Amino acid sequence: MGHSRIRNWFKLMAFDAYQDQEERFNWRRTLGLAAAFAVHGFAFMMLLAPMSPPQAKEKAKDNIVTVEFIEPPPPPPPPPPPPPEPPKKPPPKIVEKIKPPPLPPPAPPPPIVTEQATPMSTPAPPPAPPAPPAPPVDIAPSENISYRKMRPPKYPPQAVREHHTGKVILKVLIGTDGSPKDVTVEKSSGYRELDQSAVAAAKTWMFNPGRRDGQPYEGYALIPVDFNLTDL
């Protein structure tokens, strides 16, 4: 329908142009006809131009291939180790019970002798009274050896360098609670540093107080202290 109308229109325009040209040549009409032809030609070309399918862009989008990298699954965990075997119980020990030897039969009781009371019989004497307790023994003050072991006297470094040895006898006044009240040198070792070390150690010791009639009392005790390099 559209193409036939355009052809008829072109025929009419050509016929009119031909008649007008025969009558007289007109420049304005010629330019108008040329412009009309150009417009109609452009419209005709637009009608003949193939239209692009509307789904071309969508198809172009569909052609896009997306690639996704899938990580491989983790390896399966190793199987659990087999449970340890239970310890074997040692066989029970067979203990033989030793039967005690049979007891001898009990001896028969002695015969009971009954005596008839006579006017001539005399009563038994009364039992003797218990012996009185022994009087308390007097104990002299003495040294508690355990404190010497816990706090032994220090060997002076000067005496070690000079190889000094000797024996010190201390005179210690021991109180009723066992503490040393006074410490003096009864007999010197011959070296002052050894005597001073013995006195310093004895002041840290505890002693056994003396007892008289069961009661503690203050008293003196002689305590020997040896210094020997072989004990180091």
mmCIF file of the C-alpha atoms, coordinates in Angstrom:
data_MODEL
# 
_entry.id   MODEL 
# 
loop_
_atom_site.group_PDB 
_atom_site.id 
_atom_site.type_symbol 
_atom_site.label_atom_id 
_atom_site.label_alt_id 
_atom_site.label_comp_id 
_atom_site.label_asym_id 
_atom_site.label_entity_id 
_atom_site.label_seq_id 
_atom_site.pdbx_PDB_ins_code 
_atom_site.Cartn_x 
_atom_site.Cartn_y 
_atom_site.Cartn_z 
_atom_site.occupancy 
_atom_site.B_iso_or_equiv 
_atom_site.pdbx_formal_charge 
_atom_site.auth_seq_id 
_atom_site.auth_comp_id 
_atom_site.auth_asym_id 
_atom_site.auth_atom_id 
_atom_site.pdbx_PDB_model_num 
ATOM 1   C CA . MET A 1 1   ? 0.000  0.000   0.000   1.00 0.00 ? 1   MET A CA 1 
ATOM 2   C CA . GLY A 1 2   ? 2.698  2.523   0.896   1.00 0.00 ? 2   GLY A CA 1 
ATOM 3   C CA . HIS A 1 3   ? 4.874  1.793   -2.153  1.00 0.00 ? 3   HIS A CA 1 
ATOM 4   C CA . SER A 1 4   ? 1.956  2.118   -4.636  1.00 0.00 ? 4   SER A CA 1 
ATOM 5   C CA . ARG A 1 5   ? 0.925  5.481   -3.198  1.00 0.00 ? 5   ARG A CA 1 
ATOM 6   C CA . ILE A 1 6   ? 4.461  6.799   -3.495  1.00 0.00 ? 6   ILE A CA 1 
ATOM 7   C CA . ARG A 1 7   ? 4.671  5.682   -7.142  1.00 0.00 ? 7   ARG A CA 1 
ATOM 8   C CA . ASN A 1 8   ? 1.314  7.332   -7.995  1.00 0.00 ? 8   ASN A CA 1 
ATOM 9   C CA . TRP A 1 9   ? 2.415  10.516  -6.261  1.00 0.00 ? 9   TRP A CA 1 
ATOM 10  C CA . PHE A 1 10  ? 5.669  10.587  -8.241  1.00 0.00 ? 10  PHE A CA 1 
ATOM 11  C CA . LYS A 1 11  ? 3.679  10.091  -11.466 1.00 0.00 ? 11  LYS A CA 1 
ATOM 12  C CA . LEU A 1 12  ? 1.349  12.992  -10.678 1.00 0.00 ? 12  LEU A CA 1 
ATOM 13  C CA . MET A 1 13  ? 4.271  15.243  -9.758  1.00 0.00 ? 13  MET A CA 1 
ATOM 14  C CA . ALA A 1 14  ? 6.060  14.354  -12.974 1.00 0.00 ? 14  ALA A CA 1 
ATOM 15  C CA . PHE A 1 15  ? 2.965  14.969  -15.046 1.00 0.00 ? 15  PHE A CA 1 
ATOM 16  C CA . ASP A 1 16  ? 2.353  18.350  -13.434 1.00 0.00 ? 16  ASP A CA 1 
ATOM 17  C CA . ALA A 1 17  ? 5.975  19.296  -13.903 1.00 0.00 ? 17  ALA A CA 1 
ATOM 18  C CA . TYR A 1 18  ? 5.836  18.293  -17.460 1.00 0.00 ? 18  TYR A CA 1 
ATOM 19  C CA . GLN A 1 19  ? 2.708  20.396  -18.083 1.00 0.00 ? 19  GLN A CA 1 
ATOM 20  C CA . ASP A 1 20  ? 4.188  23.376  -16.256 1.00 0.00 ? 20  ASP A CA 1 
ATOM 21  C CA . GLN A 1 21  ? 7.442  23.025  -18.136 1.00 0.00 ? 21  GLN A CA 1 
ATOM 22  C CA . GLU A 1 22  ? 5.532  23.101  -21.285 1.00 0.00 ? 22  GLU A CA 1 
ATOM 23  C CA . GLU A 1 23  ? 3.751  26.212  -20.221 1.00 0.00 ? 23  GLU A CA 1 
ATOM 24  C CA . ARG A 1 24  ? 6.850  27.997  -18.898 1.00 0.00 ? 24  ARG A CA 1 
ATOM 25  C CA . PHE A 1 25  ? 10.025 27.281  -16.943 1.00 0.00 ? 25  PHE A CA 1 
ATOM 26  C CA . ASN A 1 26  ? 9.773  28.357  -13.258 1.00 0.00 ? 26  ASN A CA 1 
ATOM 27  C CA . TRP A 1 27  ? 12.862 28.288  -10.968 1.00 0.00 ? 27  TRP A CA 1 
ATOM 28  C CA . ARG A 1 28  ? 10.901 28.378  -7.751  1.00 0.00 ? 28  ARG A CA 1 
ATOM 29  C CA . ARG A 1 29  ? 8.796  25.482  -8.690  1.00 0.00 ? 29  ARG A CA 1 
ATOM 30  C CA . THR A 1 30  ? 11.856 23.599  -9.818  1.00 0.00 ? 30  THR A CA 1 
ATOM 31  C CA . LEU A 1 31  ? 13.631 24.152  -6.439  1.00 0.00 ? 31  LEU A CA 1 
ATOM 32  C CA . GLY A 1 32  ? 10.483 23.196  -4.528  1.00 0.00 ? 32  GLY A CA 1 
ATOM 33  C CA . LEU A 1 33  ? 10.126 20.045  -6.529  1.00 0.00 ? 33  LEU A CA 1 
ATOM 34  C CA . ALA A 1 34  ? 13.787 19.178  -5.934  1.00 0.00 ? 34  ALA A CA 1 
ATOM 35  C CA . ALA A 1 35  ? 13.390 19.680  -2.191  1.00 0.00 ? 35  ALA A CA 1 
ATOM 36  C CA . ALA A 1 36  ? 10.229 17.619  -2.163  1.00 0.00 ? 36  ALA A CA 1 
ATOM 37  C CA . PHE A 1 37  ? 12.006 14.871  -4.066  1.00 0.00 ? 37  PHE A CA 1 
ATOM 38  C CA . ALA A 1 38  ? 14.871 14.937  -1.597  1.00 0.00 ? 38  ALA A CA 1 
ATOM 39  C CA . VAL A 1 39  ? 12.547 14.721  1.414   1.00 0.00 ? 39  VAL A CA 1 
ATOM 40  C CA . HIS A 1 40  ? 10.524 11.935  -0.093  1.00 0.00 ? 40  HIS A CA 1 
ATOM 41  C CA . GLY A 1 41  ? 13.636 10.137  -1.182  1.00 0.00 ? 41  GLY A CA 1 
ATOM 42  C CA . PHE A 1 42  ? 15.034 10.318  2.323   1.00 0.00 ? 42  PHE A CA 1 
ATOM 43  C CA . ALA A 1 43  ? 11.735 9.046   3.710   1.00 0.00 ? 43  ALA A CA 1 
ATOM 44  C CA . PHE A 1 44  ? 11.721 6.272   1.162   1.00 0.00 ? 44  PHE A CA 1 
ATOM 45  C CA . MET A 1 45  ? 15.263 5.289   2.077   1.00 0.00 ? 45  MET A CA 1 
ATOM 46  C CA . MET A 1 46  ? 14.301 5.226   5.739   1.00 0.00 ? 46  MET A CA 1 
ATOM 47  C CA . LEU A 1 47  ? 11.391 2.922   4.948   1.00 0.00 ? 47  LEU A CA 1 
ATOM 48  C CA . LEU A 1 48  ? 13.628 0.607   2.969   1.00 0.00 ? 48  LEU A CA 1 
ATOM 49  C CA . ALA A 1 49  ? 16.408 0.508   5.607   1.00 0.00 ? 49  ALA A CA 1 
ATOM 50  C CA . PRO A 1 50  ? 16.237 -2.765  7.585   1.00 0.00 ? 50  PRO A CA 1 
ATOM 51  C CA . MET A 1 51  ? 15.556 -2.217  11.267  1.00 0.00 ? 51  MET A CA 1 
ATOM 52  C CA . SER A 1 52  ? 17.906 -3.866  13.730  1.00 0.00 ? 52  SER A CA 1 
ATOM 53  C CA . PRO A 1 53  ? 16.188 -6.492  15.840  1.00 0.00 ? 53  PRO A CA 1 
ATOM 54  C CA . PRO A 1 54  ? 15.401 -5.200  19.319  1.00 0.00 ? 54  PRO A CA 1 
ATOM 55  C CA . GLN A 1 55  ? 16.891 -8.255  20.939  1.00 0.00 ? 55  GLN A CA 1 
ATOM 56  C CA . ALA A 1 56  ? 20.376 -7.794  19.464  1.00 0.00 ? 56  ALA A CA 1 
ATOM 57  C CA . LYS A 1 57  ? 21.743 -6.189  22.625  1.00 0.00 ? 57  LYS A CA 1 
ATOM 58  C CA . GLU A 1 58  ? 20.124 -8.802  24.787  1.00 0.00 ? 58  GLU A CA 1 
ATOM 59  C CA . LYS A 1 59  ? 21.627 -11.542 22.630  1.00 0.00 ? 59  LYS A CA 1 
ATOM 60  C CA . ALA A 1 60  ? 25.011 -9.892  22.906  1.00 0.00 ? 60  ALA A CA 1 
ATOM 61  C CA . LYS A 1 61  ? 24.614 -9.940  26.630  1.00 0.00 ? 61  LYS A CA 1 
ATOM 62  C CA . ASP A 1 62  ? 23.594 -13.578 26.560  1.00 0.00 ? 62  ASP A CA 1 
ATOM 63  C CA . ASN A 1 63  ? 26.816 -14.486 24.729  1.00 0.00 ? 63  ASN A CA 1 
ATOM 64  C CA . ILE A 1 64  ? 28.918 -13.374 27.743  1.00 0.00 ? 64  ILE A CA 1 
ATOM 65  C CA . VAL A 1 65  ? 30.323 -16.468 29.444  1.00 0.00 ? 65  VAL A CA 1 
ATOM 66  C CA . THR A 1 66  ? 31.131 -16.196 33.115  1.00 0.00 ? 66  THR A CA 1 
ATOM 67  C CA . VAL A 1 67  ? 33.713 -18.551 34.533  1.00 0.00 ? 67  VAL A CA 1 
ATOM 68  C CA . GLU A 1 68  ? 33.717 -19.382 38.226  1.00 0.00 ? 68  GLU A CA 1 
ATOM 69  C CA . PHE A 1 69  ? 36.583 -21.275 39.788  1.00 0.00 ? 69  PHE A CA 1 
ATOM 70  C CA . ILE A 1 70  ? 35.367 -23.825 42.282  1.00 0.00 ? 70  ILE A CA 1 
ATOM 71  C CA . GLU A 1 71  ? 37.907 -24.858 44.875  1.00 0.00 ? 71  GLU A CA 1 
ATOM 72  C CA . PRO A 1 72  ? 38.392 -28.589 45.188  1.00 0.00 ? 72  PRO A CA 1 
ATOM 73  C CA . PRO A 1 73  ? 36.911 -30.104 48.343  1.00 0.00 ? 73  PRO A CA 1 
ATOM 74  C CA . PRO A 1 74  ? 39.371 -30.550 51.223  1.00 0.00 ? 74  PRO A CA 1 
ATOM 75  C CA . PRO A 1 75  ? 40.899 -34.002 51.569  1.00 0.00 ? 75  PRO A CA 1 
ATOM 76  C CA . PRO A 1 76  ? 39.123 -36.299 54.006  1.00 0.00 ? 76  PRO A CA 1 
ATOM 77  C CA . PRO A 1 77  ? 40.631 -36.387 57.526  1.00 0.00 ? 77  PRO A CA 1 
ATOM 78  C CA . PRO A 1 78  ? 42.918 -39.320 58.284  1.00 0.00 ? 78  PRO A CA 1 
ATOM 79  C CA . PRO A 1 79  ? 41.273 -42.215 60.076  1.00 0.00 ? 79  PRO A CA 1 
ATOM 80  C CA . PRO A 1 80  ? 41.639 -42.138 63.873  1.00 0.00 ? 80  PRO A CA 1 
ATOM 81  C CA . PRO A 1 81  ? 44.372 -44.345 65.318  1.00 0.00 ? 81  PRO A CA 1 
ATOM 82  C CA . PRO A 1 82  ? 43.219 -47.662 66.690  1.00 0.00 ? 82  PRO A CA 1 
ATOM 83  C CA . PRO A 1 83  ? 42.553 -47.640 70.439  1.00 0.00 ? 83  PRO A CA 1 
ATOM 84  C CA . PRO A 1 84  ? 45.420 -48.959 72.540  1.00 0.00 ? 84  PRO A CA 1 
ATOM 85  C CA . GLU A 1 85  ? 45.126 -52.467 73.722  1.00 0.00 ? 85  GLU A CA 1 
ATOM 86  C CA . PRO A 1 86  ? 44.162 -52.750 77.380  1.00 0.00 ? 86  PRO A CA 1 
ATOM 87  C CA . PRO A 1 87  ? 47.029 -53.886 79.589  1.00 0.00 ? 87  PRO A CA 1 
ATOM 88  C CA . LYS A 1 88  ? 47.022 -57.529 80.242  1.00 0.00 ? 88  LYS A CA 1 
ATOM 89  C CA . LYS A 1 89  ? 46.341 -58.411 83.811  1.00 0.00 ? 89  LYS A CA 1 
ATOM 90  C CA . PRO A 1 90  ? 48.947 -60.667 85.351  1.00 0.00 ? 90  PRO A CA 1 
ATOM 91  C CA . PRO A 1 91  ? 47.651 -64.029 86.378  1.00 0.00 ? 91  PRO A CA 1 
ATOM 92  C CA . PRO A 1 92  ? 46.544 -64.101 89.990  1.00 0.00 ? 92  PRO A CA 1 
ATOM 93  C CA . LYS A 1 93  ? 49.070 -65.402 92.392  1.00 0.00 ? 93  LYS A CA 1 
ATOM 94  C CA . ILE A 1 94  ? 48.078 -68.486 94.185  1.00 0.00 ? 94  ILE A CA 1 
ATOM 95  C CA . VAL A 1 95  ? 48.927 -68.138 97.822  1.00 0.00 ? 95  VAL A CA 1 
ATOM 96  C CA . GLU A 1 96  ? 48.880 -71.290 99.763  1.00 0.00 ? 96  GLU A CA 1 
ATOM 97  C CA . LYS A 1 97  ? 47.560 -70.816 103.227 1.00 0.00 ? 97  LYS A CA 1 
ATOM 98  C CA . ILE A 1 98  ? 49.558 -72.594 105.834 1.00 0.00 ? 98  ILE A CA 1 
ATOM 99  C CA . LYS A 1 99  ? 47.305 -74.118 108.373 1.00 0.00 ? 99  LYS A CA 1 
ATOM 100 C CA . PRO A 1 100 ? 48.509 -73.623 111.909 1.00 0.00 ? 100 PRO A CA 1 
ATOM 101 C CA . PRO A 1 101 ? 49.223 -76.809 113.818 1.00 0.00 ? 101 PRO A CA 1 
ATOM 102 C CA . PRO A 1 102 ? 46.370 -77.991 115.954 1.00 0.00 ? 102 PRO A CA 1 
ATOM 103 C CA . LEU A 1 103 ? 46.408 -76.749 119.497 1.00 0.00 ? 103 LEU A CA 1 
ATOM 104 C CA . PRO A 1 104 ? 46.893 -79.287 122.222 1.00 0.00 ? 104 PRO A CA 1 
ATOM 105 C CA . PRO A 1 105 ? 43.794 -80.027 124.251 1.00 0.00 ? 105 PRO A CA 1 
ATOM 106 C CA . PRO A 1 106 ? 43.419 -77.819 127.329 1.00 0.00 ? 106 PRO A CA 1 
ATOM 107 C CA . ALA A 1 107 ? 44.636 -79.245 130.584 1.00 0.00 ? 107 ALA A CA 1 
ATOM 108 C CA . PRO A 1 108 ? 41.905 -80.319 132.955 1.00 0.00 ? 108 PRO A CA 1 
ATOM 109 C CA . PRO A 1 109 ? 41.241 -77.819 135.758 1.00 0.00 ? 109 PRO A CA 1 
ATOM 110 C CA . PRO A 1 110 ? 42.755 -78.708 139.133 1.00 0.00 ? 110 PRO A CA 1 
ATOM 111 C CA . PRO A 1 111 ? 40.380 -80.204 141.628 1.00 0.00 ? 111 PRO A CA 1 
ATOM 112 C CA . ILE A 1 112 ? 38.730 -77.732 143.954 1.00 0.00 ? 112 ILE A CA 1 
ATOM 113 C CA . VAL A 1 113 ? 39.630 -78.381 147.545 1.00 0.00 ? 113 VAL A CA 1 
ATOM 114 C CA . THR A 1 114 ? 37.232 -77.010 150.080 1.00 0.00 ? 114 THR A CA 1 
ATOM 115 C CA . GLU A 1 115 ? 38.573 -76.464 153.537 1.00 0.00 ? 115 GLU A CA 1 
ATOM 116 C CA . GLN A 1 116 ? 36.306 -76.300 156.457 1.00 0.00 ? 116 GLN A CA 1 
ATOM 117 C CA . ALA A 1 117 ? 36.853 -73.306 158.725 1.00 0.00 ? 117 ALA A CA 1 
ATOM 118 C CA . THR A 1 118 ? 38.162 -74.292 162.120 1.00 0.00 ? 118 THR A CA 1 
ATOM 119 C CA . PRO A 1 119 ? 38.516 -72.168 165.189 1.00 0.00 ? 119 PRO A CA 1 
ATOM 120 C CA . MET A 1 120 ? 42.254 -72.794 165.029 1.00 0.00 ? 120 MET A CA 1 
ATOM 121 C CA . SER A 1 121 ? 42.623 -71.148 161.550 1.00 0.00 ? 121 SER A CA 1 
ATOM 122 C CA . THR A 1 122 ? 44.210 -67.659 161.529 1.00 0.00 ? 122 THR A CA 1 
ATOM 123 C CA . PRO A 1 123 ? 43.398 -64.867 159.005 1.00 0.00 ? 123 PRO A CA 1 
ATOM 124 C CA . ALA A 1 124 ? 45.958 -64.102 156.281 1.00 0.00 ? 124 ALA A CA 1 
ATOM 125 C CA . PRO A 1 125 ? 48.184 -61.061 156.832 1.00 0.00 ? 125 PRO A CA 1 
ATOM 126 C CA . PRO A 1 126 ? 47.221 -57.857 154.911 1.00 0.00 ? 126 PRO A CA 1 
ATOM 127 C CA . PRO A 1 127 ? 49.133 -57.106 151.665 1.00 0.00 ? 127 PRO A CA 1 
ATOM 128 C CA . ALA A 1 128 ? 52.206 -54.932 151.931 1.00 0.00 ? 128 ALA A CA 1 
ATOM 129 C CA . PRO A 1 129 ? 51.734 -51.245 150.904 1.00 0.00 ? 129 PRO A CA 1 
ATOM 130 C CA . PRO A 1 130 ? 53.199 -50.191 147.495 1.00 0.00 ? 130 PRO A CA 1 
ATOM 131 C CA . ALA A 1 131 ? 56.718 -48.847 147.485 1.00 0.00 ? 131 ALA A CA 1 
ATOM 132 C CA . PRO A 1 132 ? 56.979 -45.036 147.382 1.00 0.00 ? 132 PRO A CA 1 
ATOM 133 C CA . PRO A 1 133 ? 57.997 -43.514 144.030 1.00 0.00 ? 133 PRO A CA 1 
ATOM 134 C CA . ALA A 1 134 ? 61.681 -42.935 143.478 1.00 0.00 ? 134 ALA A CA 1 
ATOM 135 C CA . PRO A 1 135 ? 62.795 -39.374 144.070 1.00 0.00 ? 135 PRO A CA 1 
ATOM 136 C CA . PRO A 1 136 ? 63.335 -37.357 140.888 1.00 0.00 ? 136 PRO A CA 1 
ATOM 137 C CA . VAL A 1 137 ? 66.829 -37.579 139.511 1.00 0.00 ? 137 VAL A CA 1 
ATOM 138 C CA . ASP A 1 138 ? 68.759 -34.336 139.173 1.00 0.00 ? 138 ASP A CA 1 
ATOM 139 C CA . ILE A 1 139 ? 69.737 -33.613 135.513 1.00 0.00 ? 139 ILE A CA 1 
ATOM 140 C CA . ALA A 1 140 ? 72.528 -31.219 134.616 1.00 0.00 ? 140 ALA A CA 1 
ATOM 141 C CA . PRO A 1 141 ? 72.123 -28.721 131.726 1.00 0.00 ? 141 PRO A CA 1 
ATOM 142 C CA . SER A 1 142 ? 73.227 -30.141 128.372 1.00 0.00 ? 142 SER A CA 1 
ATOM 143 C CA . GLU A 1 143 ? 73.378 -29.351 124.647 1.00 0.00 ? 143 GLU A CA 1 
ATOM 144 C CA . ASN A 1 144 ? 70.572 -30.095 122.180 1.00 0.00 ? 144 ASN A CA 1 
ATOM 145 C CA . ILE A 1 145 ? 72.531 -31.750 119.337 1.00 0.00 ? 145 ILE A CA 1 
ATOM 146 C CA . SER A 1 146 ? 69.770 -31.146 116.772 1.00 0.00 ? 146 SER A CA 1 
ATOM 147 C CA . TYR A 1 147 ? 70.350 -27.386 116.839 1.00 0.00 ? 147 TYR A CA 1 
ATOM 148 C CA . ARG A 1 148 ? 74.077 -27.865 116.185 1.00 0.00 ? 148 ARG A CA 1 
ATOM 149 C CA . LYS A 1 149 ? 73.154 -29.876 113.062 1.00 0.00 ? 149 LYS A CA 1 
ATOM 150 C CA . MET A 1 150 ? 70.689 -27.235 111.877 1.00 0.00 ? 150 MET A CA 1 
ATOM 151 C CA . ARG A 1 151 ? 73.017 -24.294 112.556 1.00 0.00 ? 151 ARG A CA 1 
ATOM 152 C CA . PRO A 1 152 ? 76.614 -25.543 112.511 1.00 0.00 ? 152 PRO A CA 1 
ATOM 153 C CA . PRO A 1 153 ? 79.402 -23.033 113.189 1.00 0.00 ? 153 PRO A CA 1 
ATOM 154 C CA . LYS A 1 154 ? 80.839 -21.403 110.067 1.00 0.00 ? 154 LYS A CA 1 
ATOM 155 C CA . TYR A 1 155 ? 84.427 -22.145 109.262 1.00 0.00 ? 155 TYR A CA 1 
ATOM 156 C CA . PRO A 1 156 ? 86.080 -18.703 108.813 1.00 0.00 ? 156 PRO A CA 1 
ATOM 157 C CA . PRO A 1 157 ? 87.565 -18.235 105.299 1.00 0.00 ? 157 PRO A CA 1 
ATOM 158 C CA . GLN A 1 158 ? 90.816 -16.894 106.793 1.00 0.00 ? 158 GLN A CA 1 
ATOM 159 C CA . ALA A 1 159 ? 91.184 -20.044 108.889 1.00 0.00 ? 159 ALA A CA 1 
ATOM 160 C CA . VAL A 1 160 ? 90.565 -22.196 105.801 1.00 0.00 ? 160 VAL A CA 1 
ATOM 161 C CA . ARG A 1 161 ? 93.249 -20.337 103.815 1.00 0.00 ? 161 ARG A CA 1 
ATOM 162 C CA . GLU A 1 162 ? 95.758 -20.629 106.663 1.00 0.00 ? 162 GLU A CA 1 
ATOM 163 C CA . HIS A 1 163 ? 94.749 -24.230 107.548 1.00 0.00 ? 163 HIS A CA 1 
ATOM 164 C CA . HIS A 1 164 ? 93.840 -23.373 111.160 1.00 0.00 ? 164 HIS A CA 1 
ATOM 165 C CA . THR A 1 165 ? 92.204 -26.165 113.160 1.00 0.00 ? 165 THR A CA 1 
ATOM 166 C CA . GLY A 1 166 ? 91.426 -26.593 116.839 1.00 0.00 ? 166 GLY A CA 1 
ATOM 167 C CA . LYS A 1 167 ? 88.898 -27.311 119.546 1.00 0.00 ? 167 LYS A CA 1 
ATOM 168 C CA . VAL A 1 168 ? 86.991 -24.644 121.463 1.00 0.00 ? 168 VAL A CA 1 
ATOM 169 C CA . ILE A 1 169 ? 85.269 -25.348 124.802 1.00 0.00 ? 169 ILE A CA 1 
ATOM 170 C CA . LEU A 1 170 ? 82.434 -22.955 125.528 1.00 0.00 ? 170 LEU A CA 1 
ATOM 171 C CA . LYS A 1 171 ? 80.862 -22.210 128.900 1.00 0.00 ? 171 LYS A CA 1 
ATOM 172 C CA . VAL A 1 172 ? 77.149 -21.554 128.350 1.00 0.00 ? 172 VAL A CA 1 
ATOM 173 C CA . LEU A 1 173 ? 74.670 -20.336 130.968 1.00 0.00 ? 173 LEU A CA 1 
ATOM 174 C CA . ILE A 1 174 ? 71.421 -22.124 130.065 1.00 0.00 ? 174 ILE A CA 1 
ATOM 175 C CA . GLY A 1 175 ? 68.099 -20.635 131.203 1.00 0.00 ? 175 GLY A CA 1 
ATOM 176 C CA . THR A 1 176 ? 65.036 -22.523 132.340 1.00 0.00 ? 176 THR A CA 1 
ATOM 177 C CA . ASP A 1 177 ? 63.554 -22.317 128.809 1.00 0.00 ? 177 ASP A CA 1 
ATOM 178 C CA . GLY A 1 178 ? 66.710 -23.751 127.192 1.00 0.00 ? 178 GLY A CA 1 
ATOM 179 C CA . SER A 1 179 ? 67.958 -20.468 125.699 1.00 0.00 ? 179 SER A CA 1 
ATOM 180 C CA . PRO A 1 180 ? 71.618 -19.436 126.149 1.00 0.00 ? 180 PRO A CA 1 
ATOM 181 C CA . LYS A 1 181 ? 71.863 -16.576 128.638 1.00 0.00 ? 181 LYS A CA 1 
ATOM 182 C CA . ASP A 1 182 ? 75.631 -16.124 128.361 1.00 0.00 ? 182 ASP A CA 1 
ATOM 183 C CA . VAL A 1 183 ? 78.338 -17.714 126.172 1.00 0.00 ? 183 VAL A CA 1 
ATOM 184 C CA . THR A 1 184 ? 82.052 -17.440 127.010 1.00 0.00 ? 184 THR A CA 1 
ATOM 185 C CA . VAL A 1 185 ? 85.198 -19.260 125.929 1.00 0.00 ? 185 VAL A CA 1 
ATOM 186 C CA . GLU A 1 186 ? 86.322 -21.701 128.622 1.00 0.00 ? 186 GLU A CA 1 
ATOM 187 C CA . LYS A 1 187 ? 89.257 -23.014 126.570 1.00 0.00 ? 187 LYS A CA 1 
ATOM 188 C CA . SER A 1 188 ? 90.508 -21.379 123.374 1.00 0.00 ? 188 SER A CA 1 
ATOM 189 C CA . SER A 1 189 ? 91.442 -23.205 120.184 1.00 0.00 ? 189 SER A CA 1 
ATOM 190 C CA . GLY A 1 190 ? 94.463 -20.988 119.795 1.00 0.00 ? 190 GLY A CA 1 
ATOM 191 C CA . TYR A 1 191 ? 92.877 -18.958 116.980 1.00 0.00 ? 191 TYR A CA 1 
ATOM 192 C CA . ARG A 1 192 ? 90.677 -15.963 117.593 1.00 0.00 ? 192 ARG A CA 1 
ATOM 193 C CA . GLU A 1 193 ? 88.563 -16.386 114.441 1.00 0.00 ? 193 GLU A CA 1 
ATOM 194 C CA . LEU A 1 194 ? 87.675 -19.984 115.427 1.00 0.00 ? 194 LEU A CA 1 
ATOM 195 C CA . ASP A 1 195 ? 86.687 -18.923 118.964 1.00 0.00 ? 195 ASP A CA 1 
ATOM 196 C CA . GLN A 1 196 ? 84.451 -16.099 117.662 1.00 0.00 ? 196 GLN A CA 1 
ATOM 197 C CA . SER A 1 197 ? 82.748 -18.416 115.144 1.00 0.00 ? 197 SER A CA 1 
ATOM 198 C CA . ALA A 1 198 ? 81.967 -20.965 117.891 1.00 0.00 ? 198 ALA A CA 1 
ATOM 199 C CA . VAL A 1 199 ? 80.514 -18.287 120.215 1.00 0.00 ? 199 VAL A CA 1 
ATOM 200 C CA . ALA A 1 200 ? 78.347 -16.825 117.407 1.00 0.00 ? 200 ALA A CA 1 
ATOM 201 C CA . ALA A 1 201 ? 76.960 -20.265 116.546 1.00 0.00 ? 201 ALA A CA 1 
ATOM 202 C CA . ALA A 1 202 ? 76.207 -21.205 120.181 1.00 0.00 ? 202 ALA A CA 1 
ATOM 203 C CA . LYS A 1 203 ? 74.101 -18.069 120.643 1.00 0.00 ? 203 LYS A CA 1 
ATOM 204 C CA . THR A 1 204 ? 71.640 -19.422 118.024 1.00 0.00 ? 204 THR A CA 1 
ATOM 205 C CA . TRP A 1 205 ? 71.292 -22.884 119.609 1.00 0.00 ? 205 TRP A CA 1 
ATOM 206 C CA . MET A 1 206 ? 68.742 -24.187 122.096 1.00 0.00 ? 206 MET A CA 1 
ATOM 207 C CA . PHE A 1 207 ? 69.811 -26.362 125.047 1.00 0.00 ? 207 PHE A CA 1 
ATOM 208 C CA . ASN A 1 208 ? 68.288 -28.758 127.544 1.00 0.00 ? 208 ASN A CA 1 
ATOM 209 C CA . PRO A 1 209 ? 67.818 -26.944 130.883 1.00 0.00 ? 209 PRO A CA 1 
ATOM 210 C CA . GLY A 1 210 ? 68.911 -28.627 134.089 1.00 0.00 ? 210 GLY A CA 1 
ATOM 211 C CA . ARG A 1 211 ? 66.303 -30.160 136.440 1.00 0.00 ? 211 ARG A CA 1 
ATOM 212 C CA . ARG A 1 212 ? 66.413 -30.430 140.207 1.00 0.00 ? 212 ARG A CA 1 
ATOM 213 C CA . ASP A 1 213 ? 63.571 -32.077 142.102 1.00 0.00 ? 213 ASP A CA 1 
ATOM 214 C CA . GLY A 1 214 ? 61.665 -32.130 138.800 1.00 0.00 ? 214 GLY A CA 1 
ATOM 215 C CA . GLN A 1 215 ? 61.883 -28.364 138.332 1.00 0.00 ? 215 GLN A CA 1 
ATOM 216 C CA . PRO A 1 216 ? 64.050 -26.619 135.644 1.00 0.00 ? 216 PRO A CA 1 
ATOM 217 C CA . TYR A 1 217 ? 66.819 -24.329 136.847 1.00 0.00 ? 217 TYR A CA 1 
ATOM 218 C CA . GLU A 1 218 ? 69.541 -22.167 135.323 1.00 0.00 ? 218 GLU A CA 1 
ATOM 219 C CA . GLY A 1 219 ? 72.921 -23.729 135.106 1.00 0.00 ? 219 GLY A CA 1 
ATOM 220 C CA . TYR A 1 220 ? 76.225 -23.847 133.217 1.00 0.00 ? 220 TYR A CA 1 
ATOM 221 C CA . ALA A 1 221 ? 77.261 -26.427 130.649 1.00 0.00 ? 221 ALA A CA 1 
ATOM 222 C CA . LEU A 1 222 ? 80.583 -26.972 128.886 1.00 0.00 ? 222 LEU A CA 1 
ATOM 223 C CA . ILE A 1 223 ? 80.091 -27.395 125.121 1.00 0.00 ? 223 ILE A CA 1 
ATOM 224 C CA . PRO A 1 224 ? 83.007 -28.550 122.920 1.00 0.00 ? 224 PRO A CA 1 
ATOM 225 C CA . VAL A 1 225 ? 83.198 -27.307 119.321 1.00 0.00 ? 225 VAL A CA 1 
ATOM 226 C CA . ASP A 1 226 ? 85.727 -28.883 116.905 1.00 0.00 ? 226 ASP A CA 1 
ATOM 227 C CA . PHE A 1 227 ? 87.067 -27.175 113.787 1.00 0.00 ? 227 PHE A CA 1 
ATOM 228 C CA . ASN A 1 228 ? 88.546 -29.675 111.320 1.00 0.00 ? 228 ASN A CA 1 
ATOM 229 C CA . LEU A 1 229 ? 89.244 -29.076 107.626 1.00 0.00 ? 229 LEU A CA 1 
ATOM 230 C CA . THR A 1 230 ? 88.269 -32.663 106.772 1.00 0.00 ? 230 THR A CA 1 
ATOM 231 C CA . ASP A 1 231 ? 84.650 -31.866 107.767 1.00 0.00 ? 231 ASP A CA 1 
ATOM 232 C CA . LEU A 1 232 ? 84.259 -29.254 105.002 1.00 0.00 ? 232 LEU A CA 1 
# 
